[in-house]
Amino acid sequence: MVVFSSPQWLFLLPVLLICGWFWKGLRLWRPLRGACLLVLVLVLADPRINRTERGMDLWVLVDRSQSAGSLVERSFREWEQLLRRSMPSRSDRIRWVNFSGEAVELTGPETGTVAGAANHTRTRLAIETTLASLDPDRHARMLVFTDGYATEPLGDVGLKLQGAGVPLDFRLVAPPEATDYQILDLRLPSRKRPGEPFIVEIEVRGNRDGTVPVLISRDGGEEREETVEIKGGTGSLRFAARLVEPGAHRYEARLSVEDAYSGNNRFEGWVEIVSGPRVLLVTRYQDDPLQRILSAQGFTVEKIMEPAGLHAGQLTGAKVLILNNVPAHEIPSDFLASIDFFVRRQGGGLLMAGGTRSFGAGGYFESSIDPLLPVSMELKAEHRKLAVAMAIVMDRSGSMSATVAGGRSKMDLANEGAARAVELLGDFDFVTVHAVDSSPHREVPLTVVGPNRGSIVNRVRRIGSTGGGIFVYEGLKAGWEDLKKAEVGQRHLILFSDAADSEEPGDYKRLVGEMVSEGASVSVIGLGTEKDVDAALLKDIAKLGKGRMFFTDDATTVPNIFAQETVAVARSMFIKEAVGLVPSGRWLEISRDSLAWLSRVDGYNLSYARPQTSVMALTTDEYKAPLVACVQRGLGRTAAVCFPLGGEFSAATRAWPQMADFAQTLTRWLMGEMLPPGLGLRTRLDGTELSIDLLHDDTWFQRLAVPPRVFLADGAKTGEGSVREVAWERLEPGHFRAKSSLEHGVLTRGAVQVGDLAIPFGPVVVGGSPEWTFDRSRVEELRQVAAQSGGQERINLADVWQQPETKEFASIQPWLLGAALLLILAEALATRLGWNRISFGRGARGEKASPRSAPSGAYRSAIPARESAPPAGAPAPAPGKGPAPAQAAAAAGDPAEVDRRRSRFDRAKRLR
């Protein structure tokens, strides 16, 4: 089928015919010229051909999310057979797409296959993915099987479907009627000042009236119970609150009821208490000198004495984090992981102060904040003075065979951790390794590491899980039997065990007490959380053994924990002797005024300066080690003060007259530059979709010639590889917008980078599960999109094939232009070579040859007048009278005359 985009140009064809009839000098009857004009007229009319093949692709999008997957599964085979039976033509095809958190095209109607996270229903993503996969040469239509409760807005997908000419039909699946209550919303103000009252409102919805108990907690603390009266399907609870602690605080509401869907019985939200830029001081000192000094200098200081309760929300609004002699194992791993994004992307500052429980001695080696610090904590082999004997007792029970992220088993990661510990031990250290299930198995007897390091590592990496549980007492006993044979300065045992499956503790208290009395120590790495059934046992072993206790529910972090513990025991050193201090002169890089440094410090953590680090003070001993060092990390800054600022070994420091100037100058440098006015940031959460709006005034136009950047960090992810960047869209002058999909229940923090400045925001969290919210507005939105595209809800699935097919046309104008060019060139060539001078059926000047000029059957031709002149000597005819009668007769019937004229014509033709 051919259609014309501009058919009005076809009226030129009769015009050209008329011109050729009346103005014969145009010679439009010549074949090349006439064809060229015809093609040019067609070019103007722009003909288009239908390139769509016969038949239609029916794209069937199947919702495999948690809320709809089981409902779809019940009728899926019946729907599939109905669609195939009603298919009108063999040229029609069915294409299958499963979707939930992602959208995946399948080769066939595979049932139960989940695409991505099942706690999402990303209908818009599924439609957009399908649009990108369409065959442009075939008709297409979409049919969606879903419950209609998408977890993200459909947005402009209706316009995209309409533009592509693809109708969207849908078939809704409904769950069976059952009693269900849900927390629809937990409303909190986004920001409040310290002590300012605010209202907390909880909205509850249910399909039956009654009284529903609600449990409410703040920052994971004790829950209090309230009740909500459901009338007419809805109810609400309101109460007043007041907070004085700055930072972000988390409220959680939970229904204490048995109903059909537990996934919608919980909701959380965050409120930020804003107090201006502040310093977050994590310390174990009751009277920390830094708090007193910085508060006197006008800083807002929040002191944290219980580091186990730290969470990423407390970094909100903070400009500097100070870790003052607090060991890594006392700080939650999630909080440690959040510090990297706080510094590099949110422009925060980090200060680590020295002490016997800080730097490498505090277990920070290979922790998530190790790369941020300006100093390296691993003790060089030539600086070690005491040998260490280490026993590693490992759980190889059946639970260790489970596979975790990355395809490796828990046992593989535990083996990797033990091997890493062996690699970090010195040549003169000793090690023994035992794998334990219901009995201990000596994998490596007590051996000096140096000449045997390679073979020990290879043996450790091959330990396998054999089943059963771990008998803790037997493992500790076997490790101690080997360890007490070593005659070295320090003996240490590391117990690695499943916090949910540690059996047969036996008389562990007596055994651990014996070990400590003979100078040994015990640390424990528990795979799980503090809430697991055997966590209390493991914590008591570490406490009695005067060691450290690590919990992790992420098995991939086990190798790093082994490395941290090994360095803390064998490759870190706190110098407990007074040492002189010499300034390097680089203090002026962060201060306008010089500093009168103290002459000595009472002790320090031995470390080594990293590249690009500004070292401001060094020791005068053999190590020439850095005492004060600073460095820029991303948009933030970090500093290391390797001598104690409080507690033991800090007498000289606390007596230093310039201590206040030193602390406040370093803190101000760590805070960085303040953000100039003229910028505003606004965030909004719609389902799982986060919208970020950046607004600016005219003063920022030049600085924003290079667009800003926005970064998001989810949960406890750390490192540049896990931070994701979101693209901006410029809506209008002075207004940028970015959008991103979030995971339910995962705390998300963000930062907008403008040049070398940062605007932090968050935390943001999808408070309730959108998958189980059953928001009716999402179903109505689906109906509107379907109607906009030309589709509808399908009760009878056979009707989906009976709708008119759309056609896609392709222009052939470029091909016609090429043909016209070739015809023009051919016409020019023919004229040049004289092919156009002869025209059959015409006279010498274009007149028609008369049928009476020759008898019937005679050869007729057009001979130029100059070649029909009489022979030499013949009398010329009278002017206007024509040829003589004799000549006319000869021309009419004399065969000789006819042959003569034919010969002359042939000669003339050859000459031409």
PDB file of C-alpha atoms in Angstrom, residues 255-477:
ATOM      1  CA  LEU A 255       0.635  -3.259  64.023  1.00  0.00           C
ATOM      2  CA  SER A 256       0.416  -6.003  66.626  1.00  0.00           C
ATOM      3  CA  VAL A 257      -2.289  -8.009  64.852  1.00  0.00           C
ATOM      4  CA  GLU A 258      -2.712 -11.258  62.932  1.00  0.00           C
ATOM      5  CA  ASP A 259      -4.115 -10.507  59.468  1.00  0.00           C
ATOM      6  CA  ALA A 260      -3.902 -11.611  55.831  1.00  0.00           C
ATOM      7  CA  TYR A 261      -0.831  -9.585  54.803  1.00  0.00           C
ATOM      8  CA  SER A 262       1.890  -8.880  57.346  1.00  0.00           C
ATOM      9  CA  GLY A 263       3.952  -6.994  54.772  1.00  0.00           C
ATOM     10  CA  ASN A 264       1.930  -3.807  55.269  1.00  0.00           C
ATOM     11  CA  ASN A 265       1.890  -3.816  59.085  1.00  0.00           C
ATOM     12  CA  ARG A 266       5.035  -1.726  59.517  1.00  0.00           C
ATOM     13  CA  PHE A 267       6.002   1.843  58.628  1.00  0.00           C
ATOM     14  CA  GLU A 268       9.002   4.026  59.478  1.00  0.00           C
ATOM     15  CA  GLY A 269       9.939   7.660  59.025  1.00  0.00           C
ATOM     16  CA  TRP A 270      12.712  10.105  59.852  1.00  0.00           C
ATOM     17  CA  VAL A 271      12.744  13.604  61.320  1.00  0.00           C
ATOM     18  CA  GLU A 272      15.843  15.821  61.376  1.00  0.00           C
ATOM     19  CA  ILE A 273      16.563  17.998  64.387  1.00  0.00           C
ATOM     20  CA  VAL A 274      18.521  20.921  62.984  1.00  0.00           C
ATOM     21  CA  SER A 275      20.968  22.806  65.190  1.00  0.00           C
ATOM     22  CA  GLY A 276      23.476  24.174  62.704  1.00  0.00           C
ATOM     23  CA  PRO A 277      26.875  22.628  61.925  1.00  0.00           C
ATOM     24  CA  ARG A 278      27.950  20.367  64.763  1.00  0.00           C
ATOM     25  CA  VAL A 279      30.715  18.046  65.855  1.00  0.00           C
ATOM     26  CA  LEU A 280      29.879  14.385  66.559  1.00  0.00           C
ATOM     27  CA  LEU A 281      32.326  13.198  69.229  1.00  0.00           C
ATOM     28  CA  VAL A 282      32.488   9.413  69.819  1.00  0.00           C
ATOM     29  CA  THR A 283      34.444   8.733  72.991  1.00  0.00           C
ATOM     30  CA  ARG A 284      34.703   6.549  76.075  1.00  0.00           C
ATOM     31  CA  TYR A 285      36.024   9.388  78.249  1.00  0.00           C
ATOM     32  CA  GLN A 286      33.423  10.652  80.702  1.00  0.00           C
ATOM     33  CA  ASP A 287      35.213  14.004  80.868  1.00  0.00           C
ATOM     34  CA  ASP A 288      36.583  14.269  77.345  1.00  0.00           C
ATOM     35  CA  PRO A 289      38.904  17.307  76.992  1.00  0.00           C
ATOM     36  CA  LEU A 290      37.819  17.788  73.370  1.00  0.00           C
ATOM     37  CA  GLN A 291      34.187  18.331  74.348  1.00  0.00           C
ATOM     38  CA  ARG A 292      35.121  20.965  76.886  1.00  0.00           C
ATOM     39  CA  ILE A 293      37.557  22.774  74.543  1.00  0.00           C
ATOM     40  CA  LEU A 294      35.335  22.805  71.456  1.00  0.00           C
ATOM     41  CA  SER A 295      32.205  23.811  73.366  1.00  0.00           C
ATOM     42  CA  ALA A 296      34.110  26.734  74.871  1.00  0.00           C
ATOM     43  CA  GLN A 297      35.106  27.783  71.323  1.00  0.00           C
ATOM     44  CA  GLY A 298      31.438  27.950  70.246  1.00  0.00           C
ATOM     45  CA  PHE A 299      31.089  24.580  68.520  1.00  0.00           C
ATOM     46  CA  THR A 300      27.958  22.487  68.939  1.00  0.00           C
ATOM     47  CA  VAL A 301      29.292  19.177  70.221  1.00  0.00           C
ATOM     48  CA  GLU A 302      27.237  15.979  70.507  1.00  0.00           C
ATOM     49  CA  LYS A 303      29.058  13.428  72.646  1.00  0.00           C
ATOM     50  CA  ILE A 304      28.335   9.722  72.130  1.00  0.00           C
ATOM     51  CA  MET A 305      29.370   7.532  75.062  1.00  0.00           C
ATOM     52  CA  GLU A 306      27.706   4.339  73.827  1.00  0.00           C
ATOM     53  CA  PRO A 307      29.095   3.713  70.327  1.00  0.00           C
ATOM     54  CA  ALA A 308      27.113   0.479  69.905  1.00  0.00           C
ATOM     55  CA  GLY A 309      23.972   2.581  69.316  1.00  0.00           C
ATOM     56  CA  LEU A 310      25.419   4.675  66.490  1.00  0.00           C
ATOM     57  CA  HIS A 311      23.506   4.809  63.186  1.00  0.00           C
ATOM     58  CA  ALA A 312      24.001   6.653  59.912  1.00  0.00           C
ATOM     59  CA  GLY A 313      21.202   9.104  60.686  1.00  0.00           C
ATOM     60  CA  GLN A 314      23.372  10.706  63.376  1.00  0.00           C
ATOM     61  CA  LEU A 315      25.712  11.988  60.664  1.00  0.00           C
ATOM     62  CA  THR A 316      22.876  14.148  59.307  1.00  0.00           C
ATOM     63  CA  GLY A 317      23.683  17.785  60.014  1.00  0.00           C
ATOM     64  CA  ALA A 318      27.148  16.938  61.371  1.00  0.00           C
ATOM     65  CA  LYS A 319      30.204  18.546  59.782  1.00  0.00           C
ATOM     66  CA  VAL A 320      32.939  16.681  61.683  1.00  0.00           C
ATOM     67  CA  LEU A 321      33.147  13.194  63.201  1.00  0.00           C
ATOM     68  CA  ILE A 322      35.797  12.601  65.879  1.00  0.00           C
ATOM     69  CA  LEU A 323      36.719   9.064  66.966  1.00  0.00           C
ATOM     70  CA  ASN A 324      38.614   9.509  70.225  1.00  0.00           C
ATOM     71  CA  ASN A 325      40.279   6.213  71.221  1.00  0.00           C
ATOM     72  CA  VAL A 326      37.235   4.004  70.541  1.00  0.00           C
ATOM     73  CA  PRO A 327      37.930   0.522  69.070  1.00  0.00           C
ATOM     74  CA  ALA A 328      36.351  -0.514  65.784  1.00  0.00           C
ATOM     75  CA  HIS A 329      34.567  -3.578  67.180  1.00  0.00           C
ATOM     76  CA  GLU A 330      32.456  -1.368  69.484  1.00  0.00           C
ATOM     77  CA  ILE A 331      31.089   0.640  66.556  1.00  0.00           C
ATOM     78  CA  PRO A 332      28.356  -0.910  64.361  1.00  0.00           C
ATOM     79  CA  SER A 333      29.699  -1.937  60.973  1.00  0.00           C
ATOM     80  CA  ASP A 334      26.835  -0.105  59.234  1.00  0.00           C
ATOM     81  CA  PHE A 335      27.916   3.163  60.838  1.00  0.00           C
ATOM     82  CA  LEU A 336      31.568   2.641  59.932  1.00  0.00           C
ATOM     83  CA  ALA A 337      30.543   1.905  56.343  1.00  0.00           C
ATOM     84  CA  SER A 338      28.500   5.114  56.157  1.00  0.00           C
ATOM     85  CA  ILE A 339      31.506   7.311  56.998  1.00  0.00           C
ATOM     86  CA  ASP A 340      33.071   6.936  53.528  1.00  0.00           C
ATOM     87  CA  PHE A 341      30.083   8.568  51.800  1.00  0.00           C
ATOM     88  CA  PHE A 342      29.873  11.183  54.571  1.00  0.00           C
ATOM     89  CA  VAL A 343      33.428  12.306  53.844  1.00  0.00           C
ATOM     90  CA  ARG A 344      33.923  11.820  50.097  1.00  0.00           C
ATOM     91  CA  ARG A 345      30.493  12.902  48.820  1.00  0.00           C
ATOM     92  CA  GLN A 346      28.807  14.870  51.601  1.00  0.00           C
ATOM     93  CA  GLY A 347      31.913  16.921  52.340  1.00  0.00           C
ATOM     94  CA  GLY A 348      32.237  15.909  56.003  1.00  0.00           C
ATOM     95  CA  GLY A 349      35.370  15.819  58.125  1.00  0.00           C
ATOM     96  CA  LEU A 350      36.883  12.866  60.034  1.00  0.00           C
ATOM     97  CA  LEU A 351      39.397  13.046  62.887  1.00  0.00           C
ATOM     98  CA  MET A 352      40.912   9.972  64.541  1.00  0.00           C
ATOM     99  CA  ALA A 353      42.739  10.595  67.796  1.00  0.00           C
ATOM    100  CA  GLY A 354      45.381   8.239  69.208  1.00  0.00           C
ATOM    101  CA  GLY A 355      45.350   5.845  72.129  1.00  0.00           C
ATOM    102  CA  THR A 356      45.758   2.207  73.059  1.00  0.00           C
ATOM    103  CA  ARG A 357      42.395   1.374  71.435  1.00  0.00           C
ATOM    104  CA  SER A 358      42.769   3.449  68.289  1.00  0.00           C
ATOM    105  CA  PHE A 359      44.285   3.082  64.796  1.00  0.00           C
ATOM    106  CA  GLY A 360      45.711  -0.403  64.183  1.00  0.00           C
ATOM    107  CA  ALA A 361      45.542  -1.320  67.885  1.00  0.00           C
ATOM    108  CA  GLY A 362      41.823  -0.560  67.755  1.00  0.00           C
ATOM    109  CA  GLY A 363      41.187  -2.863  64.789  1.00  0.00           C
ATOM    110  CA  TYR A 364      40.765  -0.196  62.099  1.00  0.00           C
ATOM    111  CA  PHE A 365      43.189  -1.823  59.668  1.00  0.00           C
ATOM    112  CA  GLU A 366      41.313  -2.790  56.479  1.00  0.00           C
ATOM    113  CA  SER A 367      38.108  -1.413  57.958  1.00  0.00           C
ATOM    114  CA  SER A 368      35.830   0.726  55.775  1.00  0.00           C
ATOM    115  CA  ILE A 369      37.484   3.925  57.039  1.00  0.00           C
ATOM    116  CA  ASP A 370      41.081   2.729  56.628  1.00  0.00           C
ATOM    117  CA  PRO A 371      41.409   4.235  53.091  1.00  0.00           C
ATOM    118  CA  LEU A 372      40.142   7.598  54.357  1.00  0.00           C
ATOM    119  CA  LEU A 373      42.896   8.183  56.901  1.00  0.00           C
ATOM    120  CA  PRO A 374      46.106  10.030  55.989  1.00  0.00           C
ATOM    121  CA  VAL A 375      48.253   7.351  57.658  1.00  0.00           C
ATOM    122  CA  SER A 376      48.817   3.630  57.110  1.00  0.00           C
ATOM    123  CA  MET A 377      48.309   1.473  60.226  1.00  0.00           C
ATOM    124  CA  GLU A 378      50.051  -1.802  59.315  1.00  0.00           C
ATOM    125  CA  LEU A 379      53.303  -2.186  61.227  1.00  0.00           C
ATOM    126  CA  LYS A 380      56.328  -2.799  59.019  1.00  0.00           C
ATOM    127  CA  ALA A 381      58.059  -6.124  59.605  1.00  0.00           C
ATOM    128  CA  GLU A 382      61.383  -4.492  60.525  1.00  0.00           C
ATOM    129  CA  HIS A 383      59.701  -2.517  63.329  1.00  0.00           C
ATOM    130  CA  ARG A 384      58.228  -5.544  65.106  1.00  0.00           C
ATOM    131  CA  LYS A 385      59.926  -6.478  68.349  1.00  0.00           C
ATOM    132  CA  LEU A 386      57.820  -9.330  69.824  1.00  0.00           C
ATOM    133  CA  ALA A 387      56.694 -12.619  68.238  1.00  0.00           C
ATOM    134  CA  VAL A 388      53.064 -13.751  68.437  1.00  0.00           C
ATOM    135  CA  ALA A 389      51.508 -17.212  68.604  1.00  0.00           C
ATOM    136  CA  MET A 390      47.979 -17.353  67.173  1.00  0.00           C
ATOM    137  CA  ALA A 391      45.402 -20.151  67.217  1.00  0.00           C
ATOM    138  CA  ILE A 392      42.510 -19.997  64.749  1.00  0.00           C
ATOM    139  CA  VAL A 393      39.486 -22.136  65.660  1.00  0.00           C
ATOM    140  CA  MET A 394      36.974 -22.283  62.809  1.00  0.00           C
ATOM    141  CA  ASP A 395      33.381 -23.463  62.566  1.00  0.00           C
ATOM    142  CA  ARG A 396      32.988 -26.017  59.758  1.00  0.00           C
ATOM    143  CA  SER A 397      29.457 -27.140  60.645  1.00  0.00           C
ATOM    144  CA  GLY A 398      26.695 -27.716  58.097  1.00  0.00           C
ATOM    145  CA  SER A 399      25.549 -24.092  58.183  1.00  0.00           C
ATOM    146  CA  MET A 400      28.915 -23.042  56.715  1.00  0.00           C
ATOM    147  CA  SER A 401      28.090 -24.719  53.381  1.00  0.00           C
ATOM    148  CA  ALA A 402      25.386 -22.139  52.576  1.00  0.00           C
ATOM    149  CA  THR A 403      26.084 -19.973  49.530  1.00  0.00           C
ATOM    150  CA  VAL A 404      26.087 -16.192  49.894  1.00  0.00           C
ATOM    151  CA  ALA A 405      26.276 -13.277  47.460  1.00  0.00           C
ATOM    152  CA  GLY A 406      28.930 -13.790  44.818  1.00  0.00           C
ATOM    153  CA  GLY A 407      28.440 -17.550  44.630  1.00  0.00           C
ATOM    154  CA  ARG A 408      30.893 -18.416  47.417  1.00  0.00           C
ATOM    155  CA  SER A 409      30.027 -20.398  50.541  1.00  0.00           C
ATOM    156  CA  LYS A 410      30.414 -19.174  54.104  1.00  0.00           C
ATOM    157  CA  MET A 411      33.183 -21.756  54.529  1.00  0.00           C
ATOM    158  CA  ASP A 412      35.084 -20.334  51.543  1.00  0.00           C
ATOM    159  CA  LEU A 413      34.975 -16.854  53.079  1.00  0.00           C
ATOM    160  CA  ALA A 414      36.034 -18.133  56.497  1.00  0.00           C
ATOM    161  CA  ASN A 415      38.965 -19.935  54.847  1.00  0.00           C
ATOM    162  CA  GLU A 416      39.858 -16.704  53.048  1.00  0.00           C
ATOM    163  CA  GLY A 417      39.847 -14.868  56.376  1.00  0.00           C
ATOM    164  CA  ALA A 418      42.099 -17.429  58.047  1.00  0.00           C
ATOM    165  CA  ALA A 419      44.485 -17.337  55.075  1.00  0.00           C
ATOM    166  CA  ARG A 420      44.556 -13.537  55.254  1.00  0.00           C
ATOM    167  CA  ALA A 421      45.493 -13.761  58.939  1.00  0.00           C
ATOM    168  CA  VAL A 422      48.372 -16.113  58.132  1.00  0.00           C
ATOM    169  CA  GLU A 423      49.608 -13.774  55.413  1.00  0.00           C
ATOM    170  CA  LEU A 424      49.697 -10.848  57.878  1.00  0.00           C
ATOM    171  CA  LEU A 425      51.668 -12.691  60.559  1.00  0.00           C
ATOM    172  CA  GLY A 426      55.425 -12.153  60.705  1.00  0.00           C
ATOM    173  CA  ASP A 427      58.115 -14.649  59.747  1.00  0.00           C
ATOM    174  CA  PHE A 428      58.882 -15.446  63.412  1.00  0.00           C
ATOM    175  CA  ASP A 429      55.251 -15.791  64.493  1.00  0.00           C
ATOM    176  CA  PHE A 430      53.530 -19.133  65.138  1.00  0.00           C
ATOM    177  CA  VAL A 431      50.100 -20.300  64.024  1.00  0.00           C
ATOM    178  CA  THR A 432      47.841 -23.318  64.519  1.00  0.00           C
ATOM    179  CA  VAL A 433      44.481 -23.892  62.807  1.00  0.00           C
ATOM    180  CA  HIS A 434      41.622 -26.142  63.966  1.00  0.00           C
ATOM    181  CA  ALA A 435      38.358 -26.833  62.121  1.00  0.00           C
ATOM    182  CA  VAL A 436      35.526 -27.846  64.447  1.00  0.00           C
ATOM    183  CA  ASP A 437      32.163 -29.566  64.010  1.00  0.00           C
ATOM    184  CA  SER A 438      31.192 -32.115  66.676  1.00  0.00           C
ATOM    185  CA  SER A 439      34.932 -32.579  67.350  1.00  0.00           C
ATOM    186  CA  PRO A 440      38.099 -30.595  66.612  1.00  0.00           C
ATOM    187  CA  HIS A 441      40.283 -31.380  63.606  1.00  0.00           C
ATOM    188  CA  ARG A 442      43.879 -30.113  63.596  1.00  0.00           C
ATOM    189  CA  GLU A 443      44.367 -28.725  60.090  1.00  0.00           C
ATOM    190  CA  VAL A 444      47.681 -26.998  60.864  1.00  0.00           C
ATOM    191  CA  PRO A 445      49.758 -27.911  63.945  1.00  0.00           C
ATOM    192  CA  LEU A 446      51.653 -25.188  65.776  1.00  0.00           C
ATOM    193  CA  THR A 447      54.120 -24.041  63.117  1.00  0.00           C
ATOM    194  CA  VAL A 448      56.459 -21.125  62.612  1.00  0.00           C
ATOM    195  CA  VAL A 449      55.046 -19.033  59.779  1.00  0.00           C
ATOM    196  CA  GLY A 450      58.141 -17.829  57.883  1.00  0.00           C
ATOM    197  CA  PRO A 451      59.347 -20.860  55.857  1.00  0.00           C
ATOM    198  CA  ASN A 452      55.890 -22.509  55.813  1.00  0.00           C
ATOM    199  CA  ARG A 453      53.610 -19.598  54.928  1.00  0.00           C
ATOM    200  CA  GLY A 454      52.684 -20.822  51.428  1.00  0.00           C
ATOM    201  CA  SER A 455      51.840 -24.389  52.465  1.00  0.00           C
ATOM    202  CA  ILE A 456      49.824 -23.176  55.475  1.00  0.00           C
ATOM    203  CA  VAL A 457      47.757 -20.844  53.314  1.00  0.00           C
ATOM    204  CA  ASN A 458      47.103 -23.585  50.742  1.00  0.00           C
ATOM    205  CA  ARG A 459      45.992 -26.015  53.457  1.00  0.00           C
ATOM    206  CA  VAL A 460      43.681 -23.486  55.094  1.00  0.00           C
ATOM    207  CA  ARG A 461      41.979 -22.600  51.802  1.00  0.00           C
ATOM    208  CA  ARG A 462      40.949 -26.273  51.327  1.00  0.00           C
ATOM    209  CA  ILE A 463      38.998 -26.707  54.574  1.00  0.00           C
ATOM    210  CA  GLY A 464      35.471 -27.960  53.842  1.00  0.00           C
ATOM    211  CA  SER A 465      32.140 -27.974  55.650  1.00  0.00           C
ATOM    212  CA  THR A 466      31.171 -31.473  56.847  1.00  0.00           C
ATOM    213  CA  GLY A 467      27.824 -30.998  58.600  1.00  0.00           C
ATOM    214  CA  GLY A 468      26.595 -31.043  62.173  1.00  0.00           C
ATOM    215  CA  GLY A 469      27.117 -28.197  64.655  1.00  0.00           C
ATOM    216  CA  ILE A 470      30.172 -26.636  66.294  1.00  0.00           C
ATOM    217  CA  PHE A 471      31.144 -27.871  69.765  1.00  0.00           C
ATOM    218  CA  VAL A 472      32.584 -24.651  71.153  1.00  0.00           C
ATOM    219  CA  TYR A 473      34.317 -26.057  74.218  1.00  0.00           C
ATOM    220  CA  GLU A 474      36.102 -28.770  72.255  1.00  0.00           C
ATOM    221  CA  GLY A 475      37.376 -26.189  69.761  1.00  0.00           C
ATOM    222  CA  LEU A 476      38.664 -23.827  72.467  1.00  0.00           C
ATOM    223  CA  LYS A 477      40.333 -26.685  74.297  1.00  0.00           C
TER     224      LYS A 477
END
